[in-house]
Amino acid sequence: SDAQFVGYGSMLLEGFLATLVILAVAAGIGFGWPAKFGDASGAALWNQLYSDWNTATGTAIGAFVVGSANFLEALGVNHTMATALMGVLVASFAGTTLDTATRLQRYVVQELAATFAPKVSPSAMAAEGYDTEFERGTVGKSLSLNPLVWLTNRHGATLFAVLTAFALALFPKPGDPWTKETIGTGGLILWPLFGATNQLLGGLAFLVVSFWLWRRRIPIVFTVVPMAFMLLLPAWAMLTDVMRWWGKGQYLLVGVALLIFALEIWLIIEAFLMWPKVKGVVEPALPPLKNAGTGQPAAEGGRSC
């Protein structure tokens, strides 16, 4: 399998990219930023750009683009061309992130909808001749007025993910009036949740890995310790922020944060209930995927839609 090579290689490249970003915004920017800071350079430009948090965060992407372009210019690339190249690079990252986020949100929406939507019982499925070895009941696919049934469909879940993101983007960022110039920055409303949510996802990933090891009687101390750290501290930080946001009247942030916290608690409780039952019990192999057109087992590889 190439999973180890691809996985470790991706993380090494991710770390290398992070190092380049730090160099660009810390050292590369010192070569100058004429469009914003005139003739200032070196320590003088640094002191202006990073004089306080508001100034620094307001030019975050611009600092990366200009700093990276300065490096390319030092290698002989025209500054305007270098700036355009780095702008395209940032847009490409944003595009791939948007695609991945939409796909992952679709998976989550489908899973949650399938959990709460009305189901056909395994016994009813068996009566119709379905193989129920890998089924614990399935959502009825007949026409339904229940929105949860619509969201179990990949197209409905994708549409939900896109429309909710679009609706959020129409809002202005916190503190700005609602005008034609300010719409499109609504993502900054939920930006304060990004850090804690990202860490919680890391903790849940450790939880999944711990289960995999536990089923195979492999020592888990190396995953359980960081898992506890990654689940407890970000949750504590998020709850601390919730009280601060409530005091500022940022109720959307509070609502989304509490929803994320509730989902985390739900998953942890499910894990605790399953933990004593799965030690040494390897999960059964999944049946092969079938080609939607022919009904025959599909070839391995390809992209999941």
Tab-separated table of C-alpha atoms in Angstrom:
chain	number	residue	atom	x	y	z
A	1	SER	CA	0.000	0.000	0.000
A	2	ASP	CA	1.123	3.553	-0.710
A	3	ALA	CA	-0.841	5.001	2.224
A	4	GLN	CA	2.201	5.434	4.473
A	5	PHE	CA	4.277	7.063	1.736
A	6	VAL	CA	1.456	9.410	0.716
A	7	GLY	CA	0.387	10.193	4.286
A	8	TYR	CA	3.830	10.898	5.715
A	9	GLY	CA	4.916	12.665	2.542
A	10	SER	CA	1.878	14.935	2.680
A	11	MET	CA	2.561	15.875	6.275
A	12	LEU	CA	6.224	16.600	5.533
A	13	LEU	CA	5.201	18.867	2.655
A	14	GLU	CA	2.600	20.523	4.881
A	15	GLY	CA	5.285	21.290	7.454
A	16	PHE	CA	7.619	22.561	4.736
A	17	LEU	CA	4.861	24.846	3.433
A	18	ALA	CA	4.234	26.182	6.941
A	19	THR	CA	7.948	26.980	7.246
A	20	LEU	CA	7.880	28.856	3.930
A	21	VAL	CA	4.845	30.868	5.054
A	22	ILE	CA	6.625	31.903	8.261
A	23	LEU	CA	9.698	32.928	6.268
A	24	ALA	CA	7.558	34.930	3.824
A	25	VAL	CA	5.624	36.920	6.441
A	26	ALA	CA	8.630	37.350	8.741
A	27	ALA	CA	11.678	37.800	6.488
A	28	GLY	CA	10.350	38.167	2.942
A	29	ILE	CA	8.165	41.117	3.835
A	30	GLY	CA	11.271	42.990	4.978
A	31	PHE	CA	12.337	43.536	1.356
A	32	GLY	CA	9.534	46.076	1.055
A	33	TRP	CA	5.844	46.593	0.347
A	34	PRO	CA	5.714	49.796	-1.748
A	35	ALA	CA	1.976	49.673	-2.461
A	36	LYS	CA	1.116	49.792	1.242
A	37	PHE	CA	4.138	51.094	3.149
A	38	GLY	CA	5.982	53.223	0.588
A	39	ASP	CA	9.766	53.106	0.833
A	40	ALA	CA	9.805	51.431	4.259
A	41	SER	CA	11.768	48.204	4.512
A	42	GLY	CA	13.545	46.032	7.033
A	43	ALA	CA	12.904	46.773	10.707
A	44	ALA	CA	10.953	49.957	9.921
A	45	LEU	CA	8.426	48.062	7.797
A	46	TRP	CA	8.265	45.244	10.353
A	47	ASN	CA	7.421	47.683	13.142
A	48	GLN	CA	4.636	49.250	11.077
A	49	LEU	CA	3.154	45.961	9.897
A	50	TYR	CA	3.307	44.192	13.246
A	51	SER	CA	2.703	47.145	15.545
A	52	ASP	CA	-0.455	45.499	16.954
A	53	TRP	CA	-2.703	42.489	16.357
A	54	ASN	CA	-5.337	44.419	14.399
A	55	THR	CA	-2.812	45.698	11.865
A	56	ALA	CA	-1.114	42.316	11.524
A	57	THR	CA	-4.280	40.249	11.087
A	58	GLY	CA	-5.739	42.733	8.615
A	59	THR	CA	-2.930	42.078	6.116
A	60	ALA	CA	-2.338	38.374	6.737
A	61	ILE	CA	-2.838	37.050	3.186
A	62	GLY	CA	-1.324	40.166	1.631
A	63	ALA	CA	1.815	39.789	3.735
A	64	PHE	CA	2.253	36.207	2.549
A	65	VAL	CA	1.724	37.112	-1.119
A	66	VAL	CA	4.061	40.122	-1.057
A	67	GLY	CA	6.708	38.392	1.071
A	68	SER	CA	6.751	35.356	-1.226
A	69	ALA	CA	6.846	37.609	-4.300
A	70	ASN	CA	9.869	39.384	-2.813
A	71	PHE	CA	11.677	36.045	-2.571
A	72	LEU	CA	10.863	35.261	-6.211
A	73	GLU	CA	11.981	38.740	-7.260
A	74	ALA	CA	15.332	38.109	-5.580
A	75	LEU	CA	15.630	35.052	-7.839
A	76	GLY	CA	15.096	37.185	-10.941
A	77	VAL	CA	11.310	37.004	-11.437
A	78	ASN	CA	9.510	40.263	-12.233
A	79	HIS	CA	7.762	41.503	-9.083
A	80	THR	CA	4.372	41.976	-10.752
A	81	MET	CA	4.533	38.490	-12.242
A	82	ALA	CA	5.693	37.036	-8.916
A	83	THR	CA	2.795	38.691	-7.087
A	84	ALA	CA	0.336	37.306	-9.648
A	85	LEU	CA	1.817	33.807	-9.309
A	86	MET	CA	1.530	33.860	-5.526
A	87	GLY	CA	-2.023	35.202	-5.775
A	88	VAL	CA	-2.954	32.271	-8.013
A	89	LEU	CA	-1.295	29.898	-5.523
A	90	VAL	CA	-3.375	31.303	-2.651
A	91	ALA	CA	-6.553	31.110	-4.753
A	92	SER	CA	-5.727	27.490	-5.615
A	93	PHE	CA	-5.344	26.628	-1.939
A	94	ALA	CA	-8.657	28.320	-1.225
A	95	GLY	CA	-10.343	26.447	-4.067
A	96	THR	CA	-9.111	23.015	-2.979
A	97	THR	CA	-10.000	23.799	0.635
A	98	LEU	CA	-13.501	24.842	-0.425
A	99	ASP	CA	-13.935	21.634	-2.416
A	100	THR	CA	-12.714	19.474	0.459
A	101	ALA	CA	-14.786	21.316	3.058
A	102	THR	CA	-17.941	20.980	0.947
A	103	ARG	CA	-17.334	17.275	0.434
A	104	LEU	CA	-16.669	16.646	4.132
A	105	GLN	CA	-19.699	18.684	5.165
A	106	ARG	CA	-21.803	16.627	2.774
A	107	TYR	CA	-20.586	13.429	4.449
A	108	VAL	CA	-21.399	14.803	7.900
A	109	VAL	CA	-24.847	16.036	6.844
A	110	GLN	CA	-25.653	12.664	5.275
A	111	GLU	CA	-24.527	10.759	8.369
A	112	LEU	CA	-26.501	12.960	10.763
A	113	ALA	CA	-29.596	12.869	8.567
A	114	ALA	CA	-29.376	9.082	8.259
A	115	THR	CA	-29.133	8.833	12.050
A	116	PHE	CA	-32.378	10.695	12.676
A	117	ALA	CA	-34.387	9.948	9.518
A	118	PRO	CA	-37.093	7.230	9.620
A	119	LYS	CA	-35.623	3.845	8.732
A	120	VAL	CA	-36.728	0.545	7.271
A	121	SER	CA	-35.939	-2.104	9.898
A	122	PRO	CA	-33.486	-4.950	9.176
A	123	SER	CA	-36.317	-7.489	9.502
A	124	ALA	CA	-38.363	-5.665	6.865
A	125	MET	CA	-35.299	-5.541	4.622
A	126	ALA	CA	-34.699	-9.272	5.095
A	127	ALA	CA	-38.321	-9.948	4.168
A	128	GLU	CA	-37.667	-8.153	0.880
A	129	GLY	CA	-34.594	-10.289	0.214
A	130	TYR	CA	-31.856	-7.776	1.126
A	131	ASP	CA	-28.564	-8.946	2.632
A	132	THR	CA	-28.631	-7.444	6.142
A	133	GLU	CA	-25.199	-8.627	7.313
A	134	PHE	CA	-23.820	-5.100	7.026
A	135	GLU	CA	-27.094	-3.204	7.533
A	136	ARG	CA	-28.682	-2.005	10.767
A	137	GLY	CA	-31.680	-0.590	8.979
A	138	THR	CA	-31.679	1.802	6.091
A	139	VAL	CA	-33.428	5.045	5.282
A	140	GLY	CA	-36.447	4.586	3.034
A	141	LYS	CA	-35.727	6.021	-0.420
A	142	SER	CA	-39.346	6.466	-1.478
A	143	LEU	CA	-40.743	9.959	-1.999
A	144	SER	CA	-40.957	11.676	1.364
A	145	LEU	CA	-41.810	15.122	2.680
A	146	ASN	CA	-39.352	14.659	5.539
A	147	PRO	CA	-36.332	16.971	4.894
A	148	LEU	CA	-34.071	14.520	6.729
A	149	VAL	CA	-34.721	11.951	4.016
A	150	TRP	CA	-33.705	14.496	1.377
A	151	LEU	CA	-30.457	15.159	3.243
A	152	THR	CA	-29.480	11.478	3.151
A	153	ASN	CA	-29.143	11.890	-0.619
A	154	ARG	CA	-25.682	13.061	-1.694
A	155	HIS	CA	-27.127	15.719	-3.982
A	156	GLY	CA	-29.448	17.076	-1.304
A	157	ALA	CA	-26.653	17.100	1.285
A	158	THR	CA	-24.263	18.845	-1.121
A	159	LEU	CA	-26.892	21.451	-1.978
A	160	PHE	CA	-27.467	22.049	1.732
A	161	ALA	CA	-23.721	22.496	2.334
A	162	VAL	CA	-23.333	24.941	-0.560
A	163	LEU	CA	-26.435	27.011	0.228
A	164	THR	CA	-25.657	27.380	3.936
A	165	ALA	CA	-22.087	28.453	3.141
A	166	PHE	CA	-23.388	30.907	0.536
A	167	ALA	CA	-25.910	32.347	2.995
A	168	LEU	CA	-23.175	32.822	5.601
A	169	ALA	CA	-20.916	34.515	3.045
A	170	LEU	CA	-23.617	37.107	2.314
A	171	PHE	CA	-23.236	38.542	5.801
A	172	PRO	CA	-20.649	41.250	6.555
A	173	LYS	CA	-17.871	40.526	9.005
A	174	PRO	CA	-18.556	41.383	12.669
A	175	GLY	CA	-18.784	45.113	13.301
A	176	ASP	CA	-19.350	46.137	9.668
A	177	PRO	CA	-22.644	47.531	8.325
A	178	TRP	CA	-24.578	45.500	5.763
A	179	THR	CA	-23.646	47.155	2.459
A	180	LYS	CA	-22.748	46.042	-1.054
A	181	GLU	CA	-19.076	46.587	-0.257
A	182	THR	CA	-19.041	44.530	2.962
A	183	ILE	CA	-21.001	41.429	1.950
A	184	GLY	CA	-18.922	38.382	1.175
A	185	THR	CA	-16.941	38.416	4.426
A	186	GLY	CA	-19.437	36.467	6.534
A	187	GLY	CA	-16.998	33.599	6.941
A	188	LEU	CA	-15.117	35.776	9.421
A	189	ILE	CA	-18.129	35.480	11.748
A	190	LEU	CA	-17.227	31.851	12.477
A	191	TRP	CA	-13.468	32.315	12.112
A	192	PRO	CA	-12.886	32.433	15.916
A	193	LEU	CA	-14.107	28.808	16.055
A	194	PHE	CA	-11.561	27.542	13.542
A	195	GLY	CA	-8.661	26.899	15.910
A	196	ALA	CA	-10.545	24.992	18.610
A	197	THR	CA	-12.625	23.048	16.082
A	198	ASN	CA	-9.520	22.010	14.167
A	199	GLN	CA	-7.906	20.709	17.356
A	200	LEU	CA	-11.073	18.832	18.343
A	201	LEU	CA	-11.066	17.097	14.958
A	202	GLY	CA	-7.480	16.059	15.646
A	203	GLY	CA	-8.578	14.614	18.993
A	204	LEU	CA	-11.400	12.664	17.353
A	205	ALA	CA	-8.926	11.329	14.780
A	206	PHE	CA	-6.793	10.037	17.671
A	207	LEU	CA	-9.962	8.432	19.072
A	208	VAL	CA	-10.561	6.542	15.824
A	209	VAL	CA	-6.931	5.397	15.689
A	210	SER	CA	-7.119	4.289	19.338
A	211	PHE	CA	-10.156	2.135	18.544
A	212	TRP	CA	-8.361	0.557	15.608
A	213	LEU	CA	-5.383	-0.329	17.819
A	214	TRP	CA	-7.595	-1.486	20.718
A	215	ARG	CA	-9.422	-3.924	18.449
A	216	ARG	CA	-6.083	-5.492	17.513
A	217	ARG	CA	-4.701	-5.529	21.080
A	218	ILE	CA	-1.931	-3.107	20.132
A	219	PRO	CA	-0.708	-0.712	22.891
A	220	ILE	CA	-2.702	2.519	22.808
A	221	VAL	CA	-0.934	4.743	25.326
A	222	PHE	CA	0.796	6.622	22.494
A	223	THR	CA	-2.561	7.687	21.048
A	224	VAL	CA	-4.750	7.946	24.162
A	225	VAL	CA	-2.546	10.519	25.920
A	226	PRO	CA	-2.487	13.014	23.018
A	227	MET	CA	-6.172	12.218	22.395
A	228	ALA	CA	-7.116	13.320	25.911
A	229	PHE	CA	-5.003	16.451	25.537
A	230	MET	CA	-6.537	17.318	22.148
A	231	LEU	CA	-10.105	16.747	23.322
A	232	LEU	CA	-10.021	18.438	26.729
A	233	LEU	CA	-7.984	21.606	26.210
A	234	PRO	CA	-9.698	22.856	23.018
A	235	ALA	CA	-13.112	22.114	24.556
A	236	TRP	CA	-12.141	24.076	27.665
A	237	ALA	CA	-10.901	26.967	25.515
A	238	MET	CA	-14.091	26.926	23.438
A	239	LEU	CA	-16.344	27.025	26.513
A	240	THR	CA	-14.296	29.919	27.880
A	241	ASP	CA	-14.801	31.774	24.609
A	242	VAL	CA	-18.530	30.971	24.628
A	243	MET	CA	-19.007	32.947	27.831
A	244	ARG	CA	-17.097	35.878	26.334
A	245	TRP	CA	-19.072	35.763	23.077
A	246	TRP	CA	-22.347	35.628	25.004
A	247	GLY	CA	-21.399	38.796	26.818
A	248	LYS	CA	-20.706	40.498	23.474
A	249	GLY	CA	-24.013	39.374	21.966
A	250	GLN	CA	-22.362	37.104	19.366
A	251	TYR	CA	-25.151	34.555	19.574
A	252	LEU	CA	-24.448	32.827	16.247
A	253	LEU	CA	-20.935	31.998	17.433
A	254	VAL	CA	-22.343	30.756	20.733
A	255	GLY	CA	-24.915	28.542	18.997
A	256	VAL	CA	-22.448	26.960	16.577
A	257	ALA	CA	-19.869	26.447	19.335
A	258	LEU	CA	-22.409	24.701	21.577
A	259	LEU	CA	-23.531	22.527	18.653
A	260	ILE	CA	-19.925	21.481	17.995
A	261	PHE	CA	-19.412	20.809	21.703
A	262	ALA	CA	-22.601	18.710	21.854
A	263	LEU	CA	-21.484	16.623	18.859
A	264	GLU	CA	-18.105	16.060	20.512
A	265	ILE	CA	-19.726	14.900	23.757
A	266	TRP	CA	-22.045	12.625	21.779
A	267	LEU	CA	-19.127	10.947	19.994
A	268	ILE	CA	-17.153	10.553	23.222
A	269	ILE	CA	-20.128	8.945	24.990
A	270	GLU	CA	-20.622	6.566	22.056
A	271	ALA	CA	-16.927	5.695	22.250
A	272	PHE	CA	-17.058	4.987	25.992
A	273	LEU	CA	-20.077	2.722	25.516
A	274	MET	CA	-18.339	0.763	22.765
A	275	TRP	CA	-14.856	0.676	24.318
A	276	PRO	CA	-15.238	-2.418	26.566
A	277	LYS	CA	-17.038	-4.353	23.829
A	278	VAL	CA	-14.474	-4.161	21.051
A	279	LYS	CA	-11.156	-5.183	22.601
A	280	GLY	CA	-9.706	-7.891	20.388
A	281	VAL	CA	-12.769	-7.831	18.126
A	282	VAL	CA	-11.652	-6.932	14.623
A	283	GLU	CA	-14.350	-5.254	12.574
A	284	PRO	CA	-15.733	-7.351	9.674
A	285	ALA	CA	-14.509	-6.541	6.206
A	286	LEU	CA	-16.867	-4.347	4.236
A	287	PRO	CA	-18.489	-5.825	1.134
A	288	PRO	CA	-16.972	-4.716	-2.179
A	289	LEU	CA	-18.392	-1.569	-3.717
A	290	LYS	CA	-20.630	-2.134	-6.708
A	291	ASN	CA	-20.673	-0.197	-9.940
A	292	ALA	CA	-23.875	1.844	-10.037
A	293	GLY	CA	-24.407	1.087	-13.717
A	294	THR	CA	-23.571	-2.622	-13.963
A	295	GLY	CA	-24.110	-3.835	-10.403
A	296	GLN	CA	-20.718	-5.572	-10.591
A	297	PRO	CA	-17.906	-5.006	-8.047
A	298	ALA	CA	-16.165	-1.733	-8.836
A	299	ALA	CA	-12.444	-1.506	-9.518
A	300	GLU	CA	-10.318	-0.220	-6.643
A	301	GLY	CA	-9.158	3.381	-6.636
A	302	GLY	CA	-10.808	6.433	-8.101
A	303	ARG	CA	-12.479	9.319	-6.371
A	304	SER	CA	-15.476	9.073	-4.095
A	305	CYS	CA	-18.245	11.470	-5.084
